[in-house]
Amino acid sequence: MALPKKKTSKSRRNMRRSHDKVAAPNVIYCECGEPVLPHRACSACGTYNGRQVTESSDA
Ligand SMILES: [Zn+2]
């Protein structure tokens, strides 16, 4: 099996892992108060940009 010729230094390992972080999703708040992702219709009230776009249980 192929083996690396040199040990990966802590510096090189950490530099590689500098890109591993998962960014937290951007959260905005709907007019109904629910947290929603940008450019998505609200799952609670079914509105997007102040307009009803989906069927919802209470609206
Ligand atoms: Zn809403």
mmCIF file of C-alpha atoms and ligand atoms in Angstrom:
data_model
loop_
_atom_site.group_PDB
_atom_site.id
_atom_site.type_symbol
_atom_site.label_atom_id
_atom_site.label_comp_id
_atom_site.label_asym_id
_atom_site.label_seq_id
_atom_site.Cartn_x
_atom_site.Cartn_y
_atom_site.Cartn_z
ATOM 1 C CA MET A 1 0.000 0.000 0.000
ATOM 2 C CA ALA A 2 1.236 3.503 -0.805
ATOM 3 C CA LEU A 3 2.575 5.406 2.176
ATOM 4 C CA PRO A 4 3.413 9.080 2.545
ATOM 5 C CA LYS A 5 7.158 9.694 2.453
ATOM 6 C CA LYS A 6 7.055 12.399 5.120
ATOM 7 C CA LYS A 7 4.967 12.916 8.231
ATOM 8 C CA THR A 8 2.395 15.682 7.794
ATOM 9 C CA SER A 9 3.401 18.442 10.213
ATOM 10 C CA LYS A 10 0.926 19.899 12.706
ATOM 11 C CA SER A 11 1.127 23.143 10.733
ATOM 12 C CA ARG A 12 0.286 21.497 7.395
ATOM 13 C CA ARG A 13 -2.476 19.362 8.947
ATOM 14 C CA ASN A 14 -4.027 22.434 10.601
ATOM 15 C CA MET A 15 -3.727 24.481 7.384
ATOM 16 C CA ARG A 16 -5.603 21.719 5.547
ATOM 17 C CA ARG A 17 -8.305 21.698 8.246
ATOM 18 C CA SER A 18 -8.742 25.469 8.104
ATOM 19 C CA HIS A 19 -11.330 24.855 5.350
ATOM 20 C CA ASP A 20 -13.261 22.158 7.271
ATOM 21 C CA LYS A 21 -15.477 24.522 9.252
ATOM 22 C CA VAL A 22 -19.175 24.358 8.408
ATOM 23 C CA ALA A 23 -20.676 27.821 8.075
ATOM 24 C CA ALA A 24 -23.760 28.502 10.168
ATOM 25 C CA PRO A 25 -26.854 29.020 7.985
ATOM 26 C CA ASN A 26 -28.034 32.601 7.616
ATOM 27 C CA VAL A 27 -31.351 32.977 9.456
ATOM 28 C CA ILE A 28 -33.897 35.730 8.923
ATOM 29 C CA TYR A 29 -37.260 36.183 10.615
ATOM 30 C CA CYS A 30 -40.620 35.931 8.876
ATOM 31 C CA GLU A 31 -43.394 38.449 9.506
ATOM 32 C CA CYS A 32 -45.094 35.721 11.580
ATOM 33 C CA GLY A 33 -42.006 35.518 13.803
ATOM 34 C CA GLU A 34 -40.705 32.162 12.572
ATOM 35 C CA PRO A 35 -36.999 31.865 11.727
ATOM 36 C CA VAL A 36 -36.608 31.080 7.995
ATOM 37 C CA LEU A 37 -33.761 30.689 5.529
ATOM 38 C CA PRO A 38 -33.369 33.507 2.993
ATOM 39 C CA HIS A 39 -35.066 32.960 -0.403
ATOM 40 C CA ARG A 40 -37.332 30.252 1.064
ATOM 41 C CA ALA A 41 -41.044 30.447 1.763
ATOM 42 C CA CYS A 42 -41.922 30.307 5.461
ATOM 43 C CA SER A 43 -42.859 26.748 6.482
ATOM 44 C CA ALA A 44 -45.128 27.992 9.281
ATOM 45 C CA CYS A 45 -47.343 30.518 7.451
ATOM 46 C CA GLY A 46 -46.468 29.751 3.805
ATOM 47 C CA THR A 47 -45.671 33.320 2.775
ATOM 48 C CA TYR A 48 -42.791 34.666 0.743
ATOM 49 C CA ASN A 49 -42.056 38.373 0.419
ATOM 50 C CA GLY A 50 -45.390 39.184 2.111
ATOM 51 C CA ARG A 51 -47.331 37.054 -0.375
ATOM 52 C CA GLN A 52 -49.136 33.720 0.223
ATOM 53 C CA VAL A 53 -47.328 31.113 -1.888
ATOM 54 C CA THR A 54 -48.225 27.741 -0.334
ATOM 55 C CA GLU A 55 -51.145 26.091 1.426
ATOM 56 C CA SER A 56 -50.836 26.260 5.198
ATOM 57 C CA SER A 57 -52.820 24.991 8.148
ATOM 58 C CA ASP A 58 -53.419 28.461 9.615
ATOM 59 C CA ALA A 59 -53.690 31.345 7.188
HETATM 60 ZN ZN ZN B 1 -44.145 32.949 8.474
#
